[in-house]
mmCIF file of N, CA and C in Angstrom:
data_model
loop_
_atom_site.group_PDB
_atom_site.id
_atom_site.type_symbol
_atom_site.label_atom_id
_atom_site.label_comp_id
_atom_site.label_asym_id
_atom_site.label_seq_id
_atom_site.Cartn_x
_atom_site.Cartn_y
_atom_site.Cartn_z
ATOM 1 N N MET A 14 10.845 29.598 -26.319
ATOM 2 C CA MET A 14 9.779 29.991 -27.395
ATOM 3 C C MET A 14 9.750 28.899 -28.005
ATOM 4 N N SER A 15 10.501 28.177 -29.034
ATOM 5 C CA SER A 15 11.098 27.383 -30.059
ATOM 6 C C SER A 15 10.591 26.242 -29.445
ATOM 7 N N ARG A 16 10.541 25.535 -28.420
ATOM 8 C CA ARG A 16 10.369 24.882 -27.906
ATOM 9 C C ARG A 16 8.580 24.408 -27.995
ATOM 10 N N LEU A 17 8.016 25.428 -27.805
ATOM 11 C CA LEU A 17 6.444 25.393 -27.473
ATOM 12 C C LEU A 17 6.033 25.263 -28.821
ATOM 13 N N ARG A 18 6.880 25.980 -30.137
ATOM 14 C CA ARG A 18 6.507 25.535 -31.109
ATOM 15 C C ARG A 18 6.828 24.545 -31.599
ATOM 16 N N THR A 19 7.767 23.787 -30.757
ATOM 17 C CA THR A 19 8.163 22.598 -32.066
ATOM 18 C C THR A 19 6.748 21.671 -31.311
ATOM 19 N N THR A 20 6.753 21.913 -29.831
ATOM 20 C CA THR A 20 5.269 20.669 -29.245
ATOM 21 C C THR A 20 4.411 20.832 -29.936
ATOM 22 N N SER A 21 4.082 22.160 -30.282
ATOM 23 C CA SER A 21 2.206 22.559 -31.201
ATOM 24 C C SER A 21 2.022 21.881 -32.118
ATOM 25 N N GLY A 22 3.654 22.138 -32.714
ATOM 26 C CA GLY A 22 3.752 21.436 -34.180
ATOM 27 C C GLY A 22 2.803 19.727 -34.547
ATOM 28 N N ARG A 23 3.676 19.380 -33.405
ATOM 29 C CA ARG A 23 3.772 17.914 -32.958
ATOM 30 C C ARG A 23 2.354 17.382 -32.560
ATOM 31 N N GLY A 24 1.966 18.253 -31.170
ATOM 32 C CA GLY A 24 0.404 18.378 -31.573
ATOM 33 C C GLY A 24 -0.972 17.873 -32.509
ATOM 34 N N THR A 25 -0.412 19.572 -34.065
ATOM 35 C CA THR A 25 -1.186 19.645 -34.692
ATOM 36 C C THR A 25 -1.018 18.219 -35.671
ATOM 37 N N ALA A 26 0.384 17.825 -35.623
ATOM 38 C CA ALA A 26 0.132 16.765 -36.465
ATOM 39 C C ALA A 26 -0.329 15.415 -36.421
ATOM 40 N N SER A 27 -0.030 14.902 -34.689
ATOM 41 C CA SER A 27 -0.559 14.044 -34.480
ATOM 42 C C SER A 27 -2.392 14.295 -33.992
ATOM 43 N N ARG A 28 -2.748 15.153 -33.685
ATOM 44 C CA ARG A 28 -4.160 15.202 -34.063
ATOM 45 C C ARG A 28 -4.919 15.287 -36.158
ATOM 46 N N VAL A 29 -3.899 15.430 -37.064
ATOM 47 C CA VAL A 29 -4.133 15.067 -38.002
ATOM 48 C C VAL A 29 -4.238 13.929 -38.582
ATOM 49 N N ILE A 30 -3.339 13.191 -37.785
ATOM 50 C CA ILE A 30 -3.063 11.712 -37.859
ATOM 51 C C ILE A 30 -4.358 11.066 -37.480
ATOM 52 N N SER A 31 -4.651 11.389 -36.095
ATOM 53 C CA SER A 31 -5.681 10.336 -35.921
ATOM 54 C C SER A 31 -7.528 11.062 -36.515
ATOM 55 N N GLY A 32 -6.912 11.979 -37.132
ATOM 56 C CA GLY A 32 -8.356 12.291 -37.826
ATOM 57 C C GLY A 32 -8.901 11.647 -39.104
ATOM 58 N N ILE A 33 -7.634 11.806 -39.520
ATOM 59 C CA ILE A 33 -7.257 10.843 -41.107
ATOM 60 C C ILE A 33 -8.091 8.993 -40.842
ATOM 61 N N GLY A 34 -7.384 8.827 -39.865
ATOM 62 C CA GLY A 34 -7.571 7.248 -38.589
ATOM 63 C C GLY A 34 -9.487 7.737 -39.105
ATOM 64 N N ALA A 35 -9.603 8.550 -38.183
ATOM 65 C CA ALA A 35 -11.133 8.978 -37.192
ATOM 66 C C ALA A 35 -12.197 8.422 -39.362
ATOM 67 N N LEU A 36 -11.393 9.357 -39.894
ATOM 68 C CA LEU A 36 -11.967 9.398 -41.455
ATOM 69 C C LEU A 36 -11.845 8.314 -41.843
ATOM 70 N N PHE A 37 -10.937 7.553 -42.096
ATOM 71 C CA PHE A 37 -11.230 5.724 -43.102
ATOM 72 C C PHE A 37 -12.100 4.933 -41.616
ATOM 73 N N ALA A 38 -12.091 4.884 -40.398
ATOM 74 C CA ALA A 38 -12.722 4.441 -39.530
ATOM 75 C C ALA A 38 -14.580 4.410 -40.247
ATOM 76 N N LEU A 39 -14.524 5.871 -40.377
ATOM 77 C CA LEU A 39 -15.803 5.834 -40.024
ATOM 78 C C LEU A 39 -16.603 6.210 -42.044
ATOM 79 N N ILE A 40 -15.107 5.613 -42.968
ATOM 80 C CA ILE A 40 -16.624 5.454 -44.343
ATOM 81 C C ILE A 40 -16.198 3.943 -44.068
ATOM 82 N N GLU A 41 -15.318 2.905 -43.217
ATOM 83 C CA GLU A 41 -16.246 1.941 -42.996
ATOM 84 C C GLU A 41 -17.539 1.396 -42.361
ATOM 85 N N ILE A 42 -17.291 2.380 -41.709
ATOM 86 C CA ILE A 42 -18.527 1.945 -40.623
ATOM 87 C C ILE A 42 -19.766 2.601 -41.324
ATOM 88 N N LEU A 43 -19.663 3.775 -42.408
ATOM 89 C CA LEU A 43 -20.488 3.600 -43.032
ATOM 90 C C LEU A 43 -21.315 2.839 -43.926
ATOM 91 N N TYR A 44 -19.795 2.364 -44.758
ATOM 92 C CA TYR A 44 -20.523 1.453 -45.702
ATOM 93 C C TYR A 44 -20.533 -0.073 -44.911
ATOM 94 N N ILE A 45 -20.637 -0.430 -43.908
ATOM 95 C CA ILE A 45 -21.343 -1.741 -43.567
ATOM 96 C C ILE A 45 -22.944 -1.025 -42.830
ATOM 97 N N LEU A 46 -22.998 0.010 -42.793
ATOM 98 C CA LEU A 46 -24.249 0.184 -42.215
ATOM 99 C C LEU A 46 -25.033 0.287 -43.528
ATOM 100 N N MET A 47 -24.250 1.175 -44.445
ATOM 101 C CA MET A 47 -25.739 0.604 -45.671
ATOM 102 C C MET A 47 -26.014 -0.029 -46.184
ATOM 103 N N ILE A 48 -24.444 -1.306 -45.981
ATOM 104 C CA ILE A 48 -24.770 -3.166 -46.457
ATOM 105 C C ILE A 48 -25.901 -4.004 -46.021
ATOM 106 N N VAL A 49 -25.904 -3.223 -44.629
ATOM 107 C CA VAL A 49 -26.466 -4.355 -43.508
ATOM 108 C C VAL A 49 -28.203 -3.943 -43.275
ATOM 109 N N LEU A 50 -28.452 -1.976 -43.061
ATOM 110 C CA LEU A 50 -29.839 -2.037 -43.309
ATOM 111 C C LEU A 50 -29.968 -1.796 -45.413
ATOM 112 N N GLY A 51 -29.435 -2.190 -46.552
ATOM 113 C CA GLY A 51 -30.105 -2.569 -47.468
ATOM 114 C C GLY A 51 -30.225 -1.365 -48.133
ATOM 115 N N ALA A 52 -29.053 -0.413 -48.177
ATOM 116 C CA ALA A 52 -29.233 0.649 -49.339
ATOM 117 C C ALA A 52 -28.855 0.416 -50.623
ATOM 118 N N ASN A 53 -29.727 0.828 -51.838
ATOM 119 C CA ASN A 53 -29.463 0.843 -53.035
ATOM 120 C C ASN A 53 -28.224 1.315 -53.789
ATOM 121 N N THR A 54 -27.659 0.057 -53.887
ATOM 122 C CA THR A 54 -26.646 -0.690 -54.756
ATOM 123 C C THR A 54 -26.642 0.394 -55.792
ATOM 124 N N ALA A 55 -27.492 0.846 -55.986
ATOM 125 C CA ALA A 55 -27.272 1.509 -57.658
ATOM 126 C C ALA A 55 -27.032 2.975 -57.902
ATOM 127 N N ASN A 56 -27.098 3.182 -56.253
ATOM 128 C CA ASN A 56 -27.702 4.512 -56.073
ATOM 129 C C ASN A 56 -26.320 5.010 -55.766
ATOM 130 N N GLY A 57 -25.600 6.664 -56.497
ATOM 131 C CA GLY A 57 -24.480 6.881 -56.670
ATOM 132 C C GLY A 57 -24.396 7.695 -55.654
ATOM 133 N N PHE A 58 -24.846 7.825 -54.976
ATOM 134 C CA PHE A 58 -23.887 7.436 -53.279
ATOM 135 C C PHE A 58 -23.235 6.293 -52.313
ATOM 136 N N PHE A 59 -24.181 4.989 -53.163
ATOM 137 C CA PHE A 59 -23.824 4.440 -52.245
ATOM 138 C C PHE A 59 -22.249 4.224 -52.875
ATOM 139 N N ARG A 60 -22.121 4.073 -54.496
ATOM 140 C CA ARG A 60 -20.787 3.710 -55.121
ATOM 141 C C ARG A 60 -20.124 4.224 -54.576
ATOM 142 N N PHE A 61 -19.902 5.158 -54.031
ATOM 143 C CA PHE A 61 -18.667 6.475 -53.805
ATOM 144 C C PHE A 61 -18.464 6.121 -52.549
ATOM 145 N N ILE A 62 -19.408 5.911 -51.766
ATOM 146 C CA ILE A 62 -18.755 5.292 -50.110
ATOM 147 C C ILE A 62 -18.381 3.738 -50.730
ATOM 148 N N GLN A 63 -18.766 3.026 -51.626
ATOM 149 C CA GLN A 63 -18.004 1.696 -51.768
ATOM 150 C C GLN A 63 -16.385 1.886 -51.980
ATOM 151 N N SER A 64 -16.572 2.838 -53.645
ATOM 152 C CA SER A 64 -15.143 2.833 -53.713
ATOM 153 C C SER A 64 -13.699 3.718 -52.794
ATOM 154 N N LEU A 65 -14.330 3.962 -51.472
ATOM 155 C CA LEU A 65 -13.195 4.181 -50.787
ATOM 156 C C LEU A 65 -13.779 3.270 -50.100
ATOM 157 N N ALA A 66 -14.646 1.967 -49.322
ATOM 158 C CA ALA A 66 -14.383 1.764 -48.657
ATOM 159 C C ALA A 66 -13.637 0.533 -48.464
ATOM 160 N N GLU A 67 -14.087 -0.120 -50.349
ATOM 161 C CA GLU A 67 -13.199 -1.337 -50.602
ATOM 162 C C GLU A 67 -11.474 -1.248 -50.025
ATOM 163 N N PRO A 68 -11.192 0.056 -50.749
ATOM 164 C CA PRO A 68 -9.664 -0.102 -51.250
ATOM 165 C C PRO A 68 -8.746 0.375 -49.830
ATOM 166 N N LEU A 69 -9.865 0.935 -48.523
ATOM 167 C CA LEU A 69 -8.944 1.068 -47.145
ATOM 168 C C LEU A 69 -9.414 -0.255 -46.760
ATOM 169 N N ALA A 70 -9.907 -1.243 -47.388
ATOM 170 C CA ALA A 70 -10.195 -2.262 -46.181
ATOM 171 C C ALA A 70 -9.460 -3.008 -46.257
ATOM 172 N N LEU A 71 -8.298 -2.951 -47.103
ATOM 173 C CA LEU A 71 -7.256 -3.349 -47.935
ATOM 174 C C LEU A 71 -7.148 -4.773 -48.100
ATOM 175 N N PHE A 72 -6.415 -6.228 -46.275
ATOM 176 C CA PHE A 72 -6.783 -7.273 -47.582
ATOM 177 C C PHE A 72 -8.081 -8.150 -45.991
ATOM 178 N N PHE A 73 -8.613 -7.126 -45.578
ATOM 179 C CA PHE A 73 -9.526 -7.555 -44.678
ATOM 180 C C PHE A 73 -10.986 -8.394 -45.257
ATOM 181 N N PRO A 74 -11.565 -7.679 -46.381
ATOM 182 C CA PRO A 74 -12.591 -8.394 -46.868
ATOM 183 C C PRO A 74 -12.086 -9.994 -47.219
ATOM 184 N N GLY A 75 -12.796 -10.776 -47.068
ATOM 185 C CA GLY A 75 -12.840 -12.326 -47.429
ATOM 186 C C GLY A 75 -12.440 -13.016 -46.523
ATOM 187 N N LEU A 76 -11.394 -11.617 -45.413
ATOM 188 C CA LEU A 76 -10.766 -12.676 -44.239
ATOM 189 C C LEU A 76 -12.035 -13.986 -42.897
ATOM 190 N N PHE A 77 -13.216 -13.416 -43.096
ATOM 191 C CA PHE A 77 -14.573 -14.382 -42.438
ATOM 192 C C PHE A 77 -15.405 -14.559 -43.201
ATOM 193 N N HIS A 78 -15.542 -15.492 -43.650
ATOM 194 C CA HIS A 78 -16.839 -16.310 -44.472
ATOM 195 C C HIS A 78 -17.311 -16.809 -42.953
ATOM 196 N N THR A 79 -18.766 -16.522 -42.639
ATOM 197 C CA THR A 79 -20.035 -16.600 -42.250
ATOM 198 C C THR A 79 -20.660 -17.850 -42.870
ATOM 199 N N GLY A 80 -21.063 -17.089 -43.813
ATOM 200 C CA GLY A 80 -22.490 -17.806 -44.603
ATOM 201 C C GLY A 80 -23.500 -16.906 -44.399
ATOM 202 N N ASN A 81 -23.079 -16.060 -44.137
ATOM 203 C CA ASN A 81 -24.337 -15.107 -43.902
ATOM 204 C C ASN A 81 -23.974 -13.527 -44.078
ATOM 205 N N TYR A 82 -24.279 -12.727 -45.192
ATOM 206 C CA TYR A 82 -23.200 -11.962 -45.949
ATOM 207 C C TYR A 82 -22.810 -10.741 -45.124
ATOM 208 N N ASN A 83 -23.839 -9.906 -44.431
ATOM 209 C CA ASN A 83 -24.136 -8.954 -43.934
ATOM 210 C C ASN A 83 -23.690 -9.227 -42.200
ATOM 211 N N VAL A 84 -23.021 -9.990 -42.516
ATOM 212 C CA VAL A 84 -22.062 -10.529 -40.849
ATOM 213 C C VAL A 84 -20.736 -10.852 -41.481
ATOM 214 N N ASP A 85 -20.385 -11.410 -42.360
ATOM 215 C CA ASP A 85 -19.435 -11.125 -43.310
ATOM 216 C C ASP A 85 -18.843 -9.673 -43.407
ATOM 217 N N VAL A 86 -19.535 -8.955 -43.712
ATOM 218 C CA VAL A 86 -19.340 -7.655 -44.345
ATOM 219 C C VAL A 86 -19.274 -6.917 -42.809
ATOM 220 N N PHE A 87 -19.284 -7.205 -42.192
ATOM 221 C CA PHE A 87 -19.486 -6.612 -40.537
ATOM 222 C C PHE A 87 -18.252 -6.681 -40.073
ATOM 223 N N LEU A 88 -18.162 -8.142 -40.139
ATOM 224 C CA LEU A 88 -16.870 -8.476 -39.020
ATOM 225 C C LEU A 88 -15.663 -8.095 -40.184
ATOM 226 N N ASN A 89 -15.293 -8.044 -41.572
ATOM 227 C CA ASN A 89 -14.739 -8.080 -42.246
ATOM 228 C C ASN A 89 -14.697 -6.061 -41.741
ATOM 229 N N TYR A 90 -15.645 -6.055 -42.496
ATOM 230 C CA TYR A 90 -14.735 -3.919 -43.237
ATOM 231 C C TYR A 90 -14.962 -3.475 -41.456
ATOM 232 N N GLY A 91 -15.760 -4.328 -40.342
ATOM 233 C CA GLY A 91 -15.483 -3.917 -38.906
ATOM 234 C C GLY A 91 -14.042 -3.871 -38.541
ATOM 235 N N LEU A 92 -13.465 -5.104 -38.155
ATOM 236 C CA LEU A 92 -12.013 -4.942 -37.996
ATOM 237 C C LEU A 92 -11.041 -3.901 -38.824
ATOM 238 N N ALA A 93 -11.120 -3.520 -40.426
ATOM 239 C CA ALA A 93 -10.543 -2.894 -41.399
ATOM 240 C C ALA A 93 -10.516 -1.195 -40.729
ATOM 241 N N ALA A 94 -12.039 -0.850 -39.731
ATOM 242 C CA ALA A 94 -12.178 0.837 -39.351
ATOM 243 C C ALA A 94 -11.104 0.148 -37.714
ATOM 244 N N VAL A 95 -11.405 -0.908 -37.288
ATOM 245 C CA VAL A 95 -10.440 -1.121 -36.137
ATOM 246 C C VAL A 95 -9.418 -0.931 -36.214
ATOM 247 N N PHE A 96 -8.453 -1.689 -37.215
ATOM 248 C CA PHE A 96 -6.931 -1.544 -37.906
ATOM 249 C C PHE A 96 -6.611 0.648 -38.084
ATOM 250 N N TRP A 97 -8.040 0.624 -38.812
ATOM 251 C CA TRP A 97 -7.276 1.803 -39.009
ATOM 252 C C TRP A 97 -7.182 2.764 -37.618
ATOM 253 N N LEU A 98 -8.153 3.069 -36.810
ATOM 254 C CA LEU A 98 -8.436 3.588 -35.574
ATOM 255 C C LEU A 98 -7.515 2.934 -34.859
ATOM 256 N N VAL A 99 -7.055 2.018 -34.832
ATOM 257 C CA VAL A 99 -5.693 1.590 -33.762
ATOM 258 C C VAL A 99 -4.168 1.753 -34.444
ATOM 259 N N VAL A 100 -4.000 1.881 -35.722
ATOM 260 C CA VAL A 100 -2.915 1.816 -36.619
ATOM 261 C C VAL A 100 -2.288 3.550 -36.281
ATOM 262 N N THR A 101 -3.842 4.327 -36.985
ATOM 263 C CA THR A 101 -3.252 5.996 -36.879
ATOM 264 C C THR A 101 -2.796 5.905 -35.927
ATOM 265 N N GLY A 102 -3.359 5.366 -34.332
ATOM 266 C CA GLY A 102 -3.413 6.404 -32.751
ATOM 267 C C GLY A 102 -1.964 5.852 -33.014
ATOM 268 N N LEU A 103 -1.583 4.758 -32.396
ATOM 269 C CA LEU A 103 0.190 4.632 -32.666
ATOM 270 C C LEU A 103 0.468 5.189 -32.887
ATOM 271 N N LEU A 104 0.481 5.728 -34.874
ATOM 272 C CA LEU A 104 1.513 7.000 -35.306
ATOM 273 C C LEU A 104 0.861 8.048 -34.614
ATOM 274 N N ALA A 105 0.029 8.423 -34.446
ATOM 275 C CA ALA A 105 -0.316 9.369 -33.602
ATOM 276 C C ALA A 105 0.766 9.988 -32.216
ATOM 277 N N ARG A 106 0.719 8.479 -31.432
ATOM 278 C CA ARG A 106 1.225 8.602 -30.149
ATOM 279 C C ARG A 106 2.308 8.655 -30.692
ATOM 280 N N ALA A 107 3.107 8.699 -31.563
ATOM 281 C CA ALA A 107 4.831 8.262 -32.208
ATOM 282 C C ALA A 107 4.699 9.599 -32.490
ATOM 283 N N VAL A 108 3.994 10.396 -33.009
ATOM 284 C CA VAL A 108 4.822 11.666 -33.601
ATOM 285 C C VAL A 108 4.200 13.028 -32.385
ATOM 286 N N SER A 109 3.658 12.528 -30.940
ATOM 287 C CA SER A 109 3.453 13.410 -30.482
ATOM 288 C C SER A 109 4.767 13.362 -29.206
ATOM 289 N N ARG A 110 5.078 12.016 -28.794
ATOM 290 C CA ARG A 110 6.524 12.165 -28.337
ATOM 291 C C ARG A 110 7.779 12.027 -28.610
ATOM 292 N N TYR A 111 7.751 12.099 -30.250
ATOM 293 C CA TYR A 111 9.437 12.280 -31.110
ATOM 294 C C TYR A 111 8.999 13.528 -31.519
#
């Protein structure tokens, strides 16, 4: 019976880690959409999402310079979103196995 609880705890931890990665990626994607679709940068909601997205993007902003600001944001912040999904997916897999 205790083995069942251990496995269920690992599964829960794995789902939490995956959920955090999905949330981080969602923030990045929302920021991309707001930039590309021309959101009002003075809006409080935009500034809130920006304040979350910029630190979560880590070192990716400035990685690509294409000459088009929207494409740069899409590539740099999109890569950050993929990074969070991959890293948290690998962590979740490791937690669920061990």
